[in-house]
Tab-separated table of C-alpha atoms in Angstrom:
chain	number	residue	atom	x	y	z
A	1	UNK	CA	14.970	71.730	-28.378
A	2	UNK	CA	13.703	70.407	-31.389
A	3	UNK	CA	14.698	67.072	-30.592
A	4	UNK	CA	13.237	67.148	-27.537
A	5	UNK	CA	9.983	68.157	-29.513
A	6	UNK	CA	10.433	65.616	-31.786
A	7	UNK	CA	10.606	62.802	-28.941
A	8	UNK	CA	7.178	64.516	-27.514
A	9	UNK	CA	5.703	63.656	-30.869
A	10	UNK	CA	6.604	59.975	-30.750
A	11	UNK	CA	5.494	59.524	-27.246
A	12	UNK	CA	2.140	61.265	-28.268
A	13	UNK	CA	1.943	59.037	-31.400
A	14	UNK	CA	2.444	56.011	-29.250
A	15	UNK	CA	-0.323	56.722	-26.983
A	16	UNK	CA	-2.604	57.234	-29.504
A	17	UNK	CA	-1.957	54.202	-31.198
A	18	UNK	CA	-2.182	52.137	-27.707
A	19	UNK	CA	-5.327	53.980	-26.702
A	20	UNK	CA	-6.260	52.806	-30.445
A	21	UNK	CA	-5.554	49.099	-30.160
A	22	UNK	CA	-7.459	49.588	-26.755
A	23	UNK	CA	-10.760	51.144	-28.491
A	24	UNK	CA	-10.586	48.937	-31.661
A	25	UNK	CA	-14.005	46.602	-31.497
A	26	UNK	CA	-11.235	43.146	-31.429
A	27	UNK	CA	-14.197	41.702	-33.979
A	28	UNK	CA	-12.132	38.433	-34.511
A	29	UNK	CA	-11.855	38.410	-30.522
A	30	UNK	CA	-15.244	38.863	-29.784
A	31	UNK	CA	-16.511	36.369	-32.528
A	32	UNK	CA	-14.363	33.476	-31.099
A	33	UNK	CA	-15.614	34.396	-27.572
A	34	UNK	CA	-19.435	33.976	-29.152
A	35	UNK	CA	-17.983	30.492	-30.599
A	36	UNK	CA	-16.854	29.270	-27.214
A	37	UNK	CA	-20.377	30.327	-25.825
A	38	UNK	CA	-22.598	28.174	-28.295
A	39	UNK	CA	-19.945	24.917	-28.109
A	40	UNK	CA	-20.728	25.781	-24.047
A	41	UNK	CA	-24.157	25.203	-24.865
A	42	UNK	CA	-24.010	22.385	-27.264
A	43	UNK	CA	-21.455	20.346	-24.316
A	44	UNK	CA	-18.707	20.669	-26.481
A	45	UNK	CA	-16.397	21.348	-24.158
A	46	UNK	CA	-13.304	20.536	-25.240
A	47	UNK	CA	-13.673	22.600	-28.679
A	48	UNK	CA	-14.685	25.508	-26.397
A	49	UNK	CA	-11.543	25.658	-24.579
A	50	UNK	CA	-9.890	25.899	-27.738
A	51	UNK	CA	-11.353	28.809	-28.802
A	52	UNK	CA	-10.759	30.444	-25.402
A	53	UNK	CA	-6.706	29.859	-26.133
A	54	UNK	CA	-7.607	30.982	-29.797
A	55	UNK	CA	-8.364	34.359	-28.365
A	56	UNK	CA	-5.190	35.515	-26.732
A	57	UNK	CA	-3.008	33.869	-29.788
A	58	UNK	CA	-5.037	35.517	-32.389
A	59	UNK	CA	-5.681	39.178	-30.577
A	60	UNK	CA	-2.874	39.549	-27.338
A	61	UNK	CA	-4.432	43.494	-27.049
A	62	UNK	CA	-8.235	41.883	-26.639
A	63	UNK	CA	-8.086	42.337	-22.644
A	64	UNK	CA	-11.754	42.631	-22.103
A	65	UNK	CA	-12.433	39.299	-24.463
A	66	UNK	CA	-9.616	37.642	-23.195
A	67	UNK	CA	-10.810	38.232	-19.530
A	68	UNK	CA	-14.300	37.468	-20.434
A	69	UNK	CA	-12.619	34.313	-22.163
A	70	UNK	CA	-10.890	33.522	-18.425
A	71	UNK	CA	-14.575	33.632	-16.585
A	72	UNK	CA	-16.053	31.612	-19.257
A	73	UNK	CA	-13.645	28.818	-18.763
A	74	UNK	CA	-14.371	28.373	-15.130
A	75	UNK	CA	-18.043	27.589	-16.295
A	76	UNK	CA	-17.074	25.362	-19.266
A	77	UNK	CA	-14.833	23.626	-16.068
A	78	UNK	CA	-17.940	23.123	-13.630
A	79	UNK	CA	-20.362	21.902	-16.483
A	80	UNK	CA	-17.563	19.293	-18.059
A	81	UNK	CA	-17.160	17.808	-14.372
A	82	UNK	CA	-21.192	17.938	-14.324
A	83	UNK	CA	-21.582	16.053	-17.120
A	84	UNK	CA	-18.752	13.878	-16.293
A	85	UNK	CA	-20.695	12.787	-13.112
A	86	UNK	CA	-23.794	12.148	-14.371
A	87	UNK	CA	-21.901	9.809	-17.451
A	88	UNK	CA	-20.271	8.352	-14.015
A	89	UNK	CA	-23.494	7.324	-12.282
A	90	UNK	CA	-25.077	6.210	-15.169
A	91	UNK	CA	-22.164	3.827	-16.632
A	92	UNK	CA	-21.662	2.818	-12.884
A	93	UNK	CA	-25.130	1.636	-12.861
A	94	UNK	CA	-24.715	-0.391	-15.993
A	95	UNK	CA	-21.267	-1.800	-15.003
A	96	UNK	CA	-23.140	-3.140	-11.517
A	97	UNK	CA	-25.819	-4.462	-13.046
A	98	UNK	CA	-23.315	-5.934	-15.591
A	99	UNK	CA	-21.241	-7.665	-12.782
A	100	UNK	CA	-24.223	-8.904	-10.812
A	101	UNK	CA	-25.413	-11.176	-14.027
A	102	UNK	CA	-21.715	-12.204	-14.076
A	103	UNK	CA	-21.542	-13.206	-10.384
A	104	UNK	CA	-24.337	-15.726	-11.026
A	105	UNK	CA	-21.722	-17.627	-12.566
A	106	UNK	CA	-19.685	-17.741	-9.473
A	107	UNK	CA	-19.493	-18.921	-6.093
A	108	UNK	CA	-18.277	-16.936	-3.560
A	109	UNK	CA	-15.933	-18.860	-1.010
A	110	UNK	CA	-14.645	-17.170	1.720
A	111	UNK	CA	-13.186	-18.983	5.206
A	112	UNK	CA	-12.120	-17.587	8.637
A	113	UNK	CA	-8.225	-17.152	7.952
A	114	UNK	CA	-9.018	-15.001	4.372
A	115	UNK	CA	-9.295	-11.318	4.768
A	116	UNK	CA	-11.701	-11.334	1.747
A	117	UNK	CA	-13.397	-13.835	-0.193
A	118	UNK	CA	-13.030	-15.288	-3.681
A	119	UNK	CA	-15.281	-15.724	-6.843
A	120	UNK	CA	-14.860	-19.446	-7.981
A	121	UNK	CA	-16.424	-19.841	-11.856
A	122	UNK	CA	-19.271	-22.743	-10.933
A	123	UNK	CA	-18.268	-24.863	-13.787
A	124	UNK	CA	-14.446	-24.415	-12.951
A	125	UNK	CA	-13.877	-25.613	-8.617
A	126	UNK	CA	-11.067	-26.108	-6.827
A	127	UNK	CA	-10.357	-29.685	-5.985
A	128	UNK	CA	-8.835	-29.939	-2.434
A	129	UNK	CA	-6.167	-32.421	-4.045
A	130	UNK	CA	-5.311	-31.556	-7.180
A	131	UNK	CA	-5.633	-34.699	-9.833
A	132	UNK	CA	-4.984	-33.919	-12.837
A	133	UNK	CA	-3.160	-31.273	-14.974
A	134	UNK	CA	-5.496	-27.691	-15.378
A	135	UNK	CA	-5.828	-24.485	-15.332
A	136	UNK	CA	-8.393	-22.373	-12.700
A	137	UNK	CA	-8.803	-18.816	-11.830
A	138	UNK	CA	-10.753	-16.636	-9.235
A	139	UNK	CA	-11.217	-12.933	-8.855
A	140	UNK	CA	-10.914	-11.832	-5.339
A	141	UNK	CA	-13.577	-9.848	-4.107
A	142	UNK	CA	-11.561	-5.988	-4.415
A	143	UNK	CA	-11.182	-7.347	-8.135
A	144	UNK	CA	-8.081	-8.862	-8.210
A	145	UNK	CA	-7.661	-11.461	-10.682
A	146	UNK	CA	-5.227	-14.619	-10.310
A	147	UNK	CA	-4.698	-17.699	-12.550
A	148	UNK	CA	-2.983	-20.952	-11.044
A	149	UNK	CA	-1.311	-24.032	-13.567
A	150	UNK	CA	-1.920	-27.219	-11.893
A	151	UNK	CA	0.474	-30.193	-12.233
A	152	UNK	CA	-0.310	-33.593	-10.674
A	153	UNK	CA	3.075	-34.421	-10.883
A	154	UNK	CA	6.375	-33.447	-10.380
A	155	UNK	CA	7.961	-30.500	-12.860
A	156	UNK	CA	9.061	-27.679	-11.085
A	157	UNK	CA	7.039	-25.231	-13.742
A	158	UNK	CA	7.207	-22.016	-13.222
A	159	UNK	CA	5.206	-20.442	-16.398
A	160	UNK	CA	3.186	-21.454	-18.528
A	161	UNK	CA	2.114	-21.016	-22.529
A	162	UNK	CA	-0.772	-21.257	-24.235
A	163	UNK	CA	-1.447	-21.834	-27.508
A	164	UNK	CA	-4.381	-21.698	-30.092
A	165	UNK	CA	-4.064	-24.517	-33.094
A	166	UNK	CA	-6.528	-22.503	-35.021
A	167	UNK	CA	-4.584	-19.538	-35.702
A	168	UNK	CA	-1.628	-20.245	-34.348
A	169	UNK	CA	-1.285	-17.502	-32.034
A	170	UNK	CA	0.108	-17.602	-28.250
A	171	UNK	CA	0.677	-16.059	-25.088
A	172	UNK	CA	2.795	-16.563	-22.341
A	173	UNK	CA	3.031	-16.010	-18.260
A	174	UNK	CA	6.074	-14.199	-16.572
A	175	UNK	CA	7.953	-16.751	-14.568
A	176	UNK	CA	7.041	-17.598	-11.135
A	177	UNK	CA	10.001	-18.195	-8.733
A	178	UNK	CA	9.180	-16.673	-5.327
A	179	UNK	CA	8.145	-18.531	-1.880
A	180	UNK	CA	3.988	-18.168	-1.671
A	181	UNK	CA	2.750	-18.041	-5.302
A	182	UNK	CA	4.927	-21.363	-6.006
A	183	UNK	CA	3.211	-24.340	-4.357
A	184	UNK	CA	4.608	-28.265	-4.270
A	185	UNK	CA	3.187	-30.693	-2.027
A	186	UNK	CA	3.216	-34.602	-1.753
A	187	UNK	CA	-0.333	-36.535	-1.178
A	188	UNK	CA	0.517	-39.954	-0.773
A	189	UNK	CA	2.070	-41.234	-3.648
A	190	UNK	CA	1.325	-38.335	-5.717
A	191	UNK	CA	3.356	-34.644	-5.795
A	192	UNK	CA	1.379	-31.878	-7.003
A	193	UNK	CA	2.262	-28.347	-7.569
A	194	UNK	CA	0.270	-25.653	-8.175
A	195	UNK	CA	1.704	-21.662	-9.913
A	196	UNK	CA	-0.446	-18.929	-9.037
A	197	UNK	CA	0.281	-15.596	-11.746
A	198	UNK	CA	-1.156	-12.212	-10.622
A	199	UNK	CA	-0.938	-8.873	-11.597
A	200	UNK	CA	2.002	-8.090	-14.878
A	201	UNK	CA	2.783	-12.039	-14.362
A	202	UNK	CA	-0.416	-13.242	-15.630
A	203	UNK	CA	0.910	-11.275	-19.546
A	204	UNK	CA	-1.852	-11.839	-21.710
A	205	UNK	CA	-2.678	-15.133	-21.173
A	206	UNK	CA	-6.155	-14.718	-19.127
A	207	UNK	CA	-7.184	-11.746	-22.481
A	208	UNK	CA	-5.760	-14.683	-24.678
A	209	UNK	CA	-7.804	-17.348	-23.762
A	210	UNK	CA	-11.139	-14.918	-23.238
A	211	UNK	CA	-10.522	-13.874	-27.199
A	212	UNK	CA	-9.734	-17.479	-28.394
A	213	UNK	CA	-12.430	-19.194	-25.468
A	214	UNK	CA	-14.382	-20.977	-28.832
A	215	UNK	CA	-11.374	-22.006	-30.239
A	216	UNK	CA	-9.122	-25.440	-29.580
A	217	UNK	CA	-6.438	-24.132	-26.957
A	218	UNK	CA	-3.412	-26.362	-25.680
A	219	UNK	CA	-1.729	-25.291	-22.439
A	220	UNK	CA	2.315	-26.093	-21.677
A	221	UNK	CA	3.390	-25.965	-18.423
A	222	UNK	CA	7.345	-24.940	-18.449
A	223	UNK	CA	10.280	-25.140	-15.876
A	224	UNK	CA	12.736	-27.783	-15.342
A	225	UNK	CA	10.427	-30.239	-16.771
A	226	UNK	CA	7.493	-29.662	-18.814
A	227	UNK	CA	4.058	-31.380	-19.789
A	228	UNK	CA	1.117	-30.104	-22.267
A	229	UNK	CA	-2.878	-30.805	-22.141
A	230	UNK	CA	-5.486	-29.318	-23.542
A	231	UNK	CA	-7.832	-26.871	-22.267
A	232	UNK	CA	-11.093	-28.033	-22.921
A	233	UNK	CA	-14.337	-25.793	-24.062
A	234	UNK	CA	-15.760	-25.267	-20.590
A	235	UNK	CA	-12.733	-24.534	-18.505
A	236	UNK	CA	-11.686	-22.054	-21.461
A	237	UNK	CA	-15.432	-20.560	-21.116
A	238	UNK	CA	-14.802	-20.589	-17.208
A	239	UNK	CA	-11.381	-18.424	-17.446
A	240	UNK	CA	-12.906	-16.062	-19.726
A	241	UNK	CA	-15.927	-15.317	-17.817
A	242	UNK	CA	-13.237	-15.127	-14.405
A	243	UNK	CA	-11.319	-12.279	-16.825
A	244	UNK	CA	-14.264	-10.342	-17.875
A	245	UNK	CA	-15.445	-10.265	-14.313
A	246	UNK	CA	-12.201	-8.672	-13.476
A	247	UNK	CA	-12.124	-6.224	-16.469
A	248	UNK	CA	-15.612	-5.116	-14.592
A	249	UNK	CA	-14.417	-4.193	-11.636
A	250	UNK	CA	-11.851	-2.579	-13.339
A	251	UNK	CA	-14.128	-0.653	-15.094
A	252	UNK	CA	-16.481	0.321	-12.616
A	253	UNK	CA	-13.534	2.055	-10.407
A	254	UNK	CA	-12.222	3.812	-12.423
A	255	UNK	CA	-15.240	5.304	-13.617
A	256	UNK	CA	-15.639	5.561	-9.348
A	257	UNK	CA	-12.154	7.180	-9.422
A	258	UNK	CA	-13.513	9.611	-12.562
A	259	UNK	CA	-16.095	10.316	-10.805
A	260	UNK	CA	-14.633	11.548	-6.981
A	261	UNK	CA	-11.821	14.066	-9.612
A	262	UNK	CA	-14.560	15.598	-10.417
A	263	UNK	CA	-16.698	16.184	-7.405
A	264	UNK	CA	-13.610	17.472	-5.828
A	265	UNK	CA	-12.814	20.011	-8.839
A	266	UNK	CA	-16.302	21.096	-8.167
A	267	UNK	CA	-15.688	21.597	-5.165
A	268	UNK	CA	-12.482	23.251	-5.489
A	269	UNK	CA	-14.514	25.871	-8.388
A	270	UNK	CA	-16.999	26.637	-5.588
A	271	UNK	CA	-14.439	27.858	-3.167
A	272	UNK	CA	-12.995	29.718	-5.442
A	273	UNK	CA	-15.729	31.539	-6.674
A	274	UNK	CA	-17.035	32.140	-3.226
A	275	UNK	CA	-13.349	33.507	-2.131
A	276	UNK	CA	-13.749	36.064	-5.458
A	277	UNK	CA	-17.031	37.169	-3.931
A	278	UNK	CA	-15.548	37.723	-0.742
A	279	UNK	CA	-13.170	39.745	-2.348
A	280	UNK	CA	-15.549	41.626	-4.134
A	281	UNK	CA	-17.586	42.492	-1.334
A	282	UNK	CA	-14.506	43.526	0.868
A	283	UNK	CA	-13.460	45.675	-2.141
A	284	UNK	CA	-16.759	47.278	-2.144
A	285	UNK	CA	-17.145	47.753	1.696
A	286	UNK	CA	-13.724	49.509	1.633
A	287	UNK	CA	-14.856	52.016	-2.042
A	288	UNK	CA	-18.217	52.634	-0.030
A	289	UNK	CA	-16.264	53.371	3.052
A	290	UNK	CA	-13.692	55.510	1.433
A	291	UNK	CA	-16.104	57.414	-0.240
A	292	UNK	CA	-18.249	57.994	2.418
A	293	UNK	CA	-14.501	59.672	4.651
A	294	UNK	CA	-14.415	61.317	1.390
A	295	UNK	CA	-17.396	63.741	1.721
């Protein structure tokens, strides 16, 4: 009997102390809660989240702060992809504007049998037969960028180097060896070929020349044979404006891509807040009607 007593006691004790913890005013809880509200309002979002996880870690018994904590984050969510739209617009605007002054530099070629056109730098065309050794570049109109080593003579290159005297620095192309991106043709007398590098094959060549585009640059073309020339101030000048034309369109999708995440996590946060209201008023409807069987 009295150890049945004595288990009564502990049970009682431990309700009181969980009805305790459940009273208590969770001070630390409720201050980090009133952080995460002012970062809210400052657009610190990130810091604000934070202190939403800080709540949990720092008080686990803190249910009413911790939900409150929950509800607030949905908000901090719809005002982050808020501001994260209106940045979006805004830099968007910039970027076109941006790309517009650059397209002045360009012409835009397109014929019947392309399914989109080109941007040729003005100072840097394509000669129908190629003459001498160079290097040219065009950015396609979805913003694809491509670089092609011309050779008016017979070498079988595949890749090419280039190489800044001033520093001493260089970068290099990935080989080219496939059927379509490897050109060689005879004109007469003459055999040309012509290397076009796109995507992880260009390296860092086009980023290369567009940091070194002041500086004296000498290009090697490599394969079975190879030849060198120099890359004179305006082609240089040409290929850099071709890469930062590229880098634009680069950066105006994704900030595109940016912004469509977060119109659609708005829109996801919208149907689920109007699904908890449905759920709400379905709840009440069914108390209301309950009660009313009730009496």
């Amino acid at each position: 009997m009295k150890k049945e007593i004595r288990h009564l006691w502990l049970l009682l004790y431990a309700c009181l102390f969980v009805v305790g913890c459940q009273n208590k005013d969770h001070l630390q809880a409720e201050q980090l809660l009133q952080e995460a509200r002012h970062l809210l309002a400052e657009g610190k979002y990130a810091e604000a989240k934070n202190k939403i996880k800080s709540i949990a870690e720092q008080d686990s018994l803190a249910f009413k702060q911790i939900r409150a904590g929950m509800a607030l984050l949905d908000s901090i969510r719809y005002a982050e992809n808020i501001h994260t739209i209106v940045q979006a617009d805004s830099l968007i605007a910039a970027c076109n504007h941006r790309m517009e002054k650059l397209k002045q530099r360009f012409v835009y070629q397109k014929d019947k049998y392309q399914e989109q056109g080109v941007y040729i730098p003005r100072n840097l065309p394509f000669a129908p037969t190629p003459t001498q050794m160079q290097l040219r570049a065009g950015v396609k109109a979805d913003g694809k960028l491509f670089l092609e080593s011309v050779s008016n003579r017979s070498l079988q290159h595949n890749r090419i180097k280039v190489n800044c005297k001033e520093n001493g620095e260089s970068a290099h192309t990935q080989p080219v060896t496939d059927e379509g991106a490897n050109y060689r043709f005879r004109n007469g007398e003459m055999q040309a070929e012509v290397v076009r590098y796109t995507g992880e094959r260009l390296g860092e060549v086009m980023a290369f020349i567009a940091r070194n585009s002041d500086k004296p640059l000498t290009v090697t073309l490599l394969g079975r044979s190879s030849a060198q020339f120099s890359l004179s101030r305006t082609e240089a000048q040409s290929l850099a404006e071709a890469y930062r034309l590229s880098q634009s369109f680069a950066e105006r999708d994704s900030l595109i891509f940016s912004k469509k995440r977060s119109e659609s996590l708005l829109k996801y946060l919208d149907q689920r807040k109007a699904t908890e209201m449905q759920h709400r008023a379905e709840k009440d409807l069914r108390d209301a009607t309950n009660s009313n069987l009730s009496e």
